PDB file of C-alpha atoms and ligand atoms in Angstrom:
ATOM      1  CA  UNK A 764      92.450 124.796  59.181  1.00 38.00           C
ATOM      2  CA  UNK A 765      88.617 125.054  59.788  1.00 43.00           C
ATOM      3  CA  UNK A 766      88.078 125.626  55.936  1.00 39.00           C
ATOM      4  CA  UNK A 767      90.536 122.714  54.722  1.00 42.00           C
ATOM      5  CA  UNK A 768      88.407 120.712  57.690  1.00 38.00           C
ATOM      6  CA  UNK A 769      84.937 121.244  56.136  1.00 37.00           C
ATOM      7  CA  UNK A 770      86.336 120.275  52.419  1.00 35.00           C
ATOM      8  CA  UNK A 771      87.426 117.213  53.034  1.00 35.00           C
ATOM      9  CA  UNK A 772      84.233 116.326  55.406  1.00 37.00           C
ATOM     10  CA  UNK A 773      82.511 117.198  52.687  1.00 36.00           C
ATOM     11  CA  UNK A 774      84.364 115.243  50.083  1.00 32.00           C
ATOM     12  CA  UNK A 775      82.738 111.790  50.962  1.00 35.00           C
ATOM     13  CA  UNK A 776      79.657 113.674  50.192  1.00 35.00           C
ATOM     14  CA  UNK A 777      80.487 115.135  47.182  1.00 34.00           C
ATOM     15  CA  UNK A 778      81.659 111.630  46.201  1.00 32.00           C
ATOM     16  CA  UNK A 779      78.656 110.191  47.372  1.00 31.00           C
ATOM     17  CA  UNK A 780      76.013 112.272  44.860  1.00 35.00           C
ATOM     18  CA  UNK A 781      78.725 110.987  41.617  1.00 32.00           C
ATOM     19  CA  UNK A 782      78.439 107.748  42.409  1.00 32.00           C
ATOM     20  CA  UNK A 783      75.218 107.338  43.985  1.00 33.00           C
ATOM     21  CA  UNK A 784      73.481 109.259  40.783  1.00 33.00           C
ATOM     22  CA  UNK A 785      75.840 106.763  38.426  1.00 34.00           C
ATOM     23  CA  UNK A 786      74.810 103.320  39.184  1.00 34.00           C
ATOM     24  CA  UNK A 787      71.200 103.502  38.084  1.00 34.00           C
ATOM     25  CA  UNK A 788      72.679 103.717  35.121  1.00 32.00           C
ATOM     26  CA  UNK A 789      74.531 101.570  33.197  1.00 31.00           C
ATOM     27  CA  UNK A 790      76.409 103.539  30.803  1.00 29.00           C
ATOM     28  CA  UNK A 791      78.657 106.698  31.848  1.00 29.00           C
ATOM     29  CA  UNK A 792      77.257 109.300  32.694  1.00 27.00           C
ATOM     30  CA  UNK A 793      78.645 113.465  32.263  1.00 31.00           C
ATOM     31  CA  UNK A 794      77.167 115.974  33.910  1.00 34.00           C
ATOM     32  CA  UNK A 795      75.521 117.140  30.480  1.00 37.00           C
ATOM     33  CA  UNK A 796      73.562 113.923  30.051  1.00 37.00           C
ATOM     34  CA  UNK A 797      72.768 113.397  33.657  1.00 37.00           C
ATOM     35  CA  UNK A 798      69.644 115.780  33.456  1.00 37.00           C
ATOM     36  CA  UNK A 799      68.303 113.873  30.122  1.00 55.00           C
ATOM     37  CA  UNK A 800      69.411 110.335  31.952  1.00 58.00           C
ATOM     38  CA  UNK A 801      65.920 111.019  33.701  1.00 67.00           C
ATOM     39  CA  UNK A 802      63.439 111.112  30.765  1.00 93.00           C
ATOM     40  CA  UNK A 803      61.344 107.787  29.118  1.00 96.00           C
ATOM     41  CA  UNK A 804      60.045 107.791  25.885  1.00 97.00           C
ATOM     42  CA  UNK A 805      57.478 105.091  25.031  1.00 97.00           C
ATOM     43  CA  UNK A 806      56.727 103.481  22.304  1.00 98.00           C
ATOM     44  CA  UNK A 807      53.711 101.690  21.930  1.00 98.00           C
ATOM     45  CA  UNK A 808      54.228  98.006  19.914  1.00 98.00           C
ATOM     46  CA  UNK A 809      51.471  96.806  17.708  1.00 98.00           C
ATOM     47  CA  UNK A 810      48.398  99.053  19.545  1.00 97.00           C
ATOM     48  CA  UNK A 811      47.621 100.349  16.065  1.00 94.00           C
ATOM     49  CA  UNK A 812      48.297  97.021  13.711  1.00 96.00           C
ATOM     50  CA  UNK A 813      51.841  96.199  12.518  1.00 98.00           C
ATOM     51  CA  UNK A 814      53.436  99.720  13.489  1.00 98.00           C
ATOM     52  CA  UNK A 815      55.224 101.037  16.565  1.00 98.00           C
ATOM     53  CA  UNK A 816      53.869 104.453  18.060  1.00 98.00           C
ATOM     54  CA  UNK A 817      55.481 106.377  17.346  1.00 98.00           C
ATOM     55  CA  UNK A 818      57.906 105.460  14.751  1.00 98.00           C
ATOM     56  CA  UNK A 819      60.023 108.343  14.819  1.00 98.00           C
ATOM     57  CA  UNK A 820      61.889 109.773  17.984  1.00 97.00           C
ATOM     58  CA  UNK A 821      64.193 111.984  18.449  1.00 97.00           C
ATOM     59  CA  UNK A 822      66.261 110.426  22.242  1.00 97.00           C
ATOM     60  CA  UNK A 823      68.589 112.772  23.797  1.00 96.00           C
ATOM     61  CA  UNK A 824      71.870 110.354  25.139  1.00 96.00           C
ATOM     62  CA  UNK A 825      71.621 108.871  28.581  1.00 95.00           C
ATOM     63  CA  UNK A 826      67.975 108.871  28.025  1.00 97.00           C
ATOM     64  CA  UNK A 827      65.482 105.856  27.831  1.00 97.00           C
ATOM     65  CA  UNK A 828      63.001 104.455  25.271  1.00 98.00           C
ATOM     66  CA  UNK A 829      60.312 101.774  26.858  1.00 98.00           C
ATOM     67  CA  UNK A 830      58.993  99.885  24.188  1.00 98.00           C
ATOM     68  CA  UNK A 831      55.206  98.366  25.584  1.00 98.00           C
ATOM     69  CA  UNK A 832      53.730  95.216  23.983  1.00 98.00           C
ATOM     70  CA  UNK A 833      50.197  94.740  22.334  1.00 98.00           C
ATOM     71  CA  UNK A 834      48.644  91.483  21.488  1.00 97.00           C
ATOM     72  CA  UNK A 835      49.646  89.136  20.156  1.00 97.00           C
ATOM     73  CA  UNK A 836      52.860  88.562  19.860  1.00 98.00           C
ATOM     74  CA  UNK A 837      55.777  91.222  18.936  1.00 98.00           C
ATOM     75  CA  UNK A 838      59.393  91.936  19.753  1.00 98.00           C
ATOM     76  CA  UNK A 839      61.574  95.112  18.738  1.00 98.00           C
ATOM     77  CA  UNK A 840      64.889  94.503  17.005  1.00 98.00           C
ATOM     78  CA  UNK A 841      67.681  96.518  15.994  1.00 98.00           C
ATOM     79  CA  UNK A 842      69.248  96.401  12.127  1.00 98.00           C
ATOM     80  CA  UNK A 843      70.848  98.904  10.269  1.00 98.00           C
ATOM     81  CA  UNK A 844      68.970 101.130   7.702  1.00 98.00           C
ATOM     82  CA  UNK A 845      70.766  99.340   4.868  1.00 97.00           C
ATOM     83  CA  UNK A 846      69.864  95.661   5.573  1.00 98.00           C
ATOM     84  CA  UNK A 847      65.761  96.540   7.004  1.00 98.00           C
ATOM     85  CA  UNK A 848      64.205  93.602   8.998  1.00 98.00           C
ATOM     86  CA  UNK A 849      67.686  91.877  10.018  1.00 98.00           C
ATOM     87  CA  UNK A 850      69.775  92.114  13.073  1.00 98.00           C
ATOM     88  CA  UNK A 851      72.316  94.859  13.033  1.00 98.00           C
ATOM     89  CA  UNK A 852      75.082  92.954  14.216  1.00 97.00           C
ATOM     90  CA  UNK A 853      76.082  90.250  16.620  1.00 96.00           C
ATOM     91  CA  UNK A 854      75.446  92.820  19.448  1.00 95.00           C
ATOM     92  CA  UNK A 855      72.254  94.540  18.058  1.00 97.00           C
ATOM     93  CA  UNK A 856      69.337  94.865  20.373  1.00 98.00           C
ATOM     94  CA  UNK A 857      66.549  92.604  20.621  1.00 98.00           C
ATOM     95  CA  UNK A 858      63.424  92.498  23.523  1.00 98.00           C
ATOM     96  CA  UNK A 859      62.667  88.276  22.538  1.00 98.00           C
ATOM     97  CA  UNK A 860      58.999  87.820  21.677  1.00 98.00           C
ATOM     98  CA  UNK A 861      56.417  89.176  23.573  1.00 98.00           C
ATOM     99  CA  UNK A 862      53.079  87.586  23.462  1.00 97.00           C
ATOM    100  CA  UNK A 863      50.231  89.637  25.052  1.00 97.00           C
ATOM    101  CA  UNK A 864      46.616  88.625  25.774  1.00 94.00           C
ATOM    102  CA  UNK A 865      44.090  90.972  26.502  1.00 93.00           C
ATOM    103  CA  UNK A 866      44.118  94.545  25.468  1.00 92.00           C
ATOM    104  CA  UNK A 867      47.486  95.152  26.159  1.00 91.00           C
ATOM    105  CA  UNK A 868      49.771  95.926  26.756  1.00 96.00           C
ATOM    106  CA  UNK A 869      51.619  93.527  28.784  1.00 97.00           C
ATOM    107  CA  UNK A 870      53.042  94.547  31.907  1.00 96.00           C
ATOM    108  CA  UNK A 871      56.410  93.579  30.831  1.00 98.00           C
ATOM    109  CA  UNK A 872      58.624  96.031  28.808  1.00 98.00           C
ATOM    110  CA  UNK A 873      62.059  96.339  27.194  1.00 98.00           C
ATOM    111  CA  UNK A 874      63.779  99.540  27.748  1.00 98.00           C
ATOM    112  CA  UNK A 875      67.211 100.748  25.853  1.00 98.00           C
ATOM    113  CA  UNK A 876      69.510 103.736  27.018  1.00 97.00           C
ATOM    114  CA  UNK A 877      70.664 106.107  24.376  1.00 97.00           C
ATOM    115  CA  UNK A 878      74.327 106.109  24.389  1.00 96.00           C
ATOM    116  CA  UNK A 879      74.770 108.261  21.632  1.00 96.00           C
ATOM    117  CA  UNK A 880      73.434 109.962  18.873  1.00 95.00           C
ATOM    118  CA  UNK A 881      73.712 108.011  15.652  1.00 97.00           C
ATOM    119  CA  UNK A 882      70.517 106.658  14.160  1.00 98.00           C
ATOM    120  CA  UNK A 883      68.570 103.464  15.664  1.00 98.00           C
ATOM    121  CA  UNK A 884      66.852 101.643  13.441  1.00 98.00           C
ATOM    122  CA  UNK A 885      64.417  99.161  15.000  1.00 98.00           C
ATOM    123  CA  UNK A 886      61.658  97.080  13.860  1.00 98.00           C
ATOM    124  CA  UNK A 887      59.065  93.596  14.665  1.00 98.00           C
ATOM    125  CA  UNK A 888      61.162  90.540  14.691  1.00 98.00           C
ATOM    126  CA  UNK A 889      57.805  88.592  14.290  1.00 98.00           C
ATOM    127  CA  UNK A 890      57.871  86.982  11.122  1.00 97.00           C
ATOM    128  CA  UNK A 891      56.362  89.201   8.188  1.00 97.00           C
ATOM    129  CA  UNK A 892      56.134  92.271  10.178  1.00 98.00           C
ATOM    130  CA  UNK A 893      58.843  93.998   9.706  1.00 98.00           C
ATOM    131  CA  UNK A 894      58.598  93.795   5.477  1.00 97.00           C
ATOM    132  CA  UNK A 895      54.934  94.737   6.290  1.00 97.00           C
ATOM    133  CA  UNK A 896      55.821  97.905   7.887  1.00 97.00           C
ATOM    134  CA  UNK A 897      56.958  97.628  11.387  1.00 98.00           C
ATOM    135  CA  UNK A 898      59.942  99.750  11.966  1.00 98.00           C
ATOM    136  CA  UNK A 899      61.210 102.743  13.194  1.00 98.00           C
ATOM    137  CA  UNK A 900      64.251 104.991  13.880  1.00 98.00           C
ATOM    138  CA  UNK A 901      65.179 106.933  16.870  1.00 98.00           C
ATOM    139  CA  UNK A 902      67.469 110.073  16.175  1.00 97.00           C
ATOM    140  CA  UNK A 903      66.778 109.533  12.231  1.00 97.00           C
ATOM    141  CA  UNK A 904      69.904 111.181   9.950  1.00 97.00           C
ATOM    142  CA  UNK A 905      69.499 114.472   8.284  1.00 94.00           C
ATOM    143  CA  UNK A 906      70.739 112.682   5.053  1.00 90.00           C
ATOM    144  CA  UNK A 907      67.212 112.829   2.833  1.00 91.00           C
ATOM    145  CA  UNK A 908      68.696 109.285   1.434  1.00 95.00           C
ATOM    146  CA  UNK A 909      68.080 107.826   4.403  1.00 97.00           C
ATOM    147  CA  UNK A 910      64.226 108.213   5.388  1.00 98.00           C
ATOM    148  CA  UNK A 911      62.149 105.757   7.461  1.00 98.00           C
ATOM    149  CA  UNK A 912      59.524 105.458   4.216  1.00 97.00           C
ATOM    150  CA  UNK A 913      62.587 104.334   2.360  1.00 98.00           C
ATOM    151  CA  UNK A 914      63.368 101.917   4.544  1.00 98.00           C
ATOM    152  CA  UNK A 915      60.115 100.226   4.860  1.00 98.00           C
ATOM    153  CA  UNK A 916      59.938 100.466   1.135  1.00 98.00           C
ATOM    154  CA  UNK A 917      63.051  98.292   0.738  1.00 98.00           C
ATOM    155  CA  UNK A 918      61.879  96.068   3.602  1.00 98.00           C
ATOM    156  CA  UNK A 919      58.652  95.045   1.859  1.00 97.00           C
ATOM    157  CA  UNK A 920      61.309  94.409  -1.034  1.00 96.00           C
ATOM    158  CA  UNK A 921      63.235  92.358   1.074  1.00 91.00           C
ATOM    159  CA  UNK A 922      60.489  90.240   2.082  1.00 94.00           C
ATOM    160  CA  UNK A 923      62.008  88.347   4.897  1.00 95.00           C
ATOM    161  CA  UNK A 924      62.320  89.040   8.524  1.00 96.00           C
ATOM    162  CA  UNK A 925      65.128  87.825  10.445  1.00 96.00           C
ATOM    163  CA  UNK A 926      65.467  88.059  14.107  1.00 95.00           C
ATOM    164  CA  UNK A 927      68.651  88.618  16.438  1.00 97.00           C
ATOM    165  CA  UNK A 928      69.708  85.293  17.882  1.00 95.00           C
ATOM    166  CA  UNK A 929      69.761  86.353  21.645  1.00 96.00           C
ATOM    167  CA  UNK A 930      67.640  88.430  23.801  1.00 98.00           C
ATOM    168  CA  UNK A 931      70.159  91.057  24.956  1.00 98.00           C
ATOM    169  CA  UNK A 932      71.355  94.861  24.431  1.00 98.00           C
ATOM    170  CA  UNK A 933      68.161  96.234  26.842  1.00 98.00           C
ATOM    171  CA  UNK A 934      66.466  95.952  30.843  1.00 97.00           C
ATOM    172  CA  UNK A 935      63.479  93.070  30.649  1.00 97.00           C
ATOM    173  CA  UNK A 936      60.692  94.620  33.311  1.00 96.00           C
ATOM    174  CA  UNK A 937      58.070  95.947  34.684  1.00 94.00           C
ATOM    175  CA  UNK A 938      56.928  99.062  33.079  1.00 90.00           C
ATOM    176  CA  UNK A 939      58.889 102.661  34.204  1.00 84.00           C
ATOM    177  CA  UNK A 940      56.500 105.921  35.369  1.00 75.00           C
ATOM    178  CA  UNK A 941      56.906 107.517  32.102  1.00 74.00           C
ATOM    179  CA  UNK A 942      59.125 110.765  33.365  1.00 61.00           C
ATOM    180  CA  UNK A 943      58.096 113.927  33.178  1.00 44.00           C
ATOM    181  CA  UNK A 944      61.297 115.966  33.440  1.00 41.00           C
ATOM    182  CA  UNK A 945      62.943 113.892  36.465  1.00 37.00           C
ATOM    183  CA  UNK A 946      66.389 115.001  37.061  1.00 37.00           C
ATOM    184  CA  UNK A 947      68.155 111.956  38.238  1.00 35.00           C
ATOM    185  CA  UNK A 948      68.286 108.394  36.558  1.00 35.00           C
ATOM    186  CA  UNK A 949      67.761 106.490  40.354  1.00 34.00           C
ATOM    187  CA  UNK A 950      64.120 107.969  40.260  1.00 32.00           C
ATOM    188  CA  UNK A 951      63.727 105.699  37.224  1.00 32.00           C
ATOM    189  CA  UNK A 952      65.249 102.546  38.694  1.00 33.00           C
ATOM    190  CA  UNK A 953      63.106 103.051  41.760  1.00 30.00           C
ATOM    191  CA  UNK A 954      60.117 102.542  39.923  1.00 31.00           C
ATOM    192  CA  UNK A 955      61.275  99.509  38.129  1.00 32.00           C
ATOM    193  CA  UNK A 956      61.735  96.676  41.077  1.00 32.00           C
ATOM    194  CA  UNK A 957      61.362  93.274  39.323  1.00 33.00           C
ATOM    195  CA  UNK A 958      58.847  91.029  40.338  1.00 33.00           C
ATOM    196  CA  UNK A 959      58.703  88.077  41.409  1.00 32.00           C
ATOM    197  CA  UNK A 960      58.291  86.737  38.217  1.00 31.00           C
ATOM    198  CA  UNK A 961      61.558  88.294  37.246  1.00 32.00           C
ATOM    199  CA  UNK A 962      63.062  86.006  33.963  1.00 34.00           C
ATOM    200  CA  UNK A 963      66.931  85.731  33.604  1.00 31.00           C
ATOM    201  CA  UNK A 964      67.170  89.009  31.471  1.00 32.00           C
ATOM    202  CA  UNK A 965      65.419  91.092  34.039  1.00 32.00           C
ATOM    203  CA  UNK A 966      68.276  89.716  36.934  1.00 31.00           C
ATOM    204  CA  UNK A 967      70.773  92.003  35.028  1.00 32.00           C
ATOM    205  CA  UNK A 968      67.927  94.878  36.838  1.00 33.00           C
ATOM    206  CA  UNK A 969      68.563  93.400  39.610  1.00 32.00           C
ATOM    207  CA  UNK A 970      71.917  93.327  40.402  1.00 32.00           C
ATOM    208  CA  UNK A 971      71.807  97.739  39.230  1.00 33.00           C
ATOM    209  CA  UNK A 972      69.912  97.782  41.664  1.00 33.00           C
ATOM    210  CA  UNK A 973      71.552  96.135  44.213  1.00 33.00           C
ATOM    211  CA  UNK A 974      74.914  97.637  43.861  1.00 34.00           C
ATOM    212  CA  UNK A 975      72.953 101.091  43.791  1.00 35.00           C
ATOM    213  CA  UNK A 976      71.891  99.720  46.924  1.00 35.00           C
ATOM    214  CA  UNK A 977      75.895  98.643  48.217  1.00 33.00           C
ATOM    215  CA  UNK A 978      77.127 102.232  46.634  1.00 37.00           C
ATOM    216  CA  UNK A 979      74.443 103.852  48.914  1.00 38.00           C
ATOM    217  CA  UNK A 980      75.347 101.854  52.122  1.00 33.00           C
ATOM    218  CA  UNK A 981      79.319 102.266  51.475  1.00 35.00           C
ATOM    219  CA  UNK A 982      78.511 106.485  51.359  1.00 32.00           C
ATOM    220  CA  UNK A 983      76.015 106.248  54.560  1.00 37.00           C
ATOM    221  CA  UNK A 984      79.790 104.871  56.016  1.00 33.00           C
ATOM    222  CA  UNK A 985      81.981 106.592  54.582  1.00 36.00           C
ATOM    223  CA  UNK A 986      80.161 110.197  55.908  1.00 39.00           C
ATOM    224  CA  UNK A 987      79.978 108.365  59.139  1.00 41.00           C
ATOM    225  CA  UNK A 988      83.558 108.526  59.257  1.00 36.00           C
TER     226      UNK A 988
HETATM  227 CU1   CU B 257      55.185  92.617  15.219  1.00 65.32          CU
END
């Protein structure tokens, strides 16, 4: 009776550490991936001319890449690798200009979560950057055929950059403490409280972390009880 007692007092716990460690993120999350949830990559855009830094990543899923904005003005898109410098689809990612004055870079960034592991391609919605160059994969194929020099070699070919319609598919905000090995994704949506400032894309933040904040309350009850 004593043991049967103690399990289910400690179920609500148990429950507790699932769900509390889920909503800082919004995608599901397995036990596998919840270790890599915790890690940013950056990606500088524009620091070093019409390229993003670096160009090539290799993103374990449930992690994040944090693209940061140099002058002037730049934006990160998603395509596929066989139409370069246009939108992927009606869905594909896309951070909306970012002009930056100053040295950069700006304190607003766009961050996506890796949800899985096929190829991202990604470049500079900005008009003529992305046939001049600026593009990048994350978790580039093993298929030789498919190279990032290839695709920036058909973009310049292309000679046209079109950008996604709408400003969607990533978090709008202040700039993440690049992780060094943190094991939970909440450490990472601590550090990312809007300001006050905060644009429409960056409520979407907001209301992660709020129900983080309701999940938390609803376990601080339910172990009351
Ligand atoms: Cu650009």
């Amino acid at each position: 009776m004593y043991t049967r007692g103690l399990i289910l007092s400690l179920l609500p716990v148990a429950l507790c550490q699932y769900g509390g460690g889920n909503a800082g993120s919004s995608t599901t999350t397995t036990a596998a991936a919840a270790v890599a949830s915790g890690s940013i990559q950056t990606v500088s855009v524009g620091e070093d001319g019409l390229v993003f830094s670096p160009n090539t990543l290799t993103a374990a899923v449930g992690s994040k890449v944090q693209f940061e904005f140099y002058p002037p003005t730049h934006s990160v898109a998603q395509s596929s690798f066989e139409n370069p410098c246009a939108p992927l689809n009606s869905s594909a990612f896309f951070s909306g200009g970012f002009t930056t004055t100053g040295n950069g870079p700006n304190a607003t960034t766009f961050t996506i979560t890796i949800n899985d592991t096929a190829p991202i391609w990604f470049y500079c919605g900005f008009p003529t950057h992305c046939e001049s160059g600026m593009a990048g994969v994350i978790n580039p194929p093993s298929n030789t055929s498919q190279t990032l020099s290839i695709y920036q070699a058909a973009a310049a070919a292309v000679g046209n950059t079109t950008r996604p319609k709408s400003v969607q598919g990533g978090v709008i905000g202040p700039a993440a403490a690049v992780s060094s090995g943190a094991s939970t994704s909440t450490a990472a949506t601590a550090t990312a409280t809007p300001t006050s400032g905060a644009t429409a894309e960056s409520l979407g933040r907001v209301d992660i972390v709020t129900s983080g904040f309701i999940a938390m309350i609803a376990c601080a009850i339910a172990a009351a009880m």
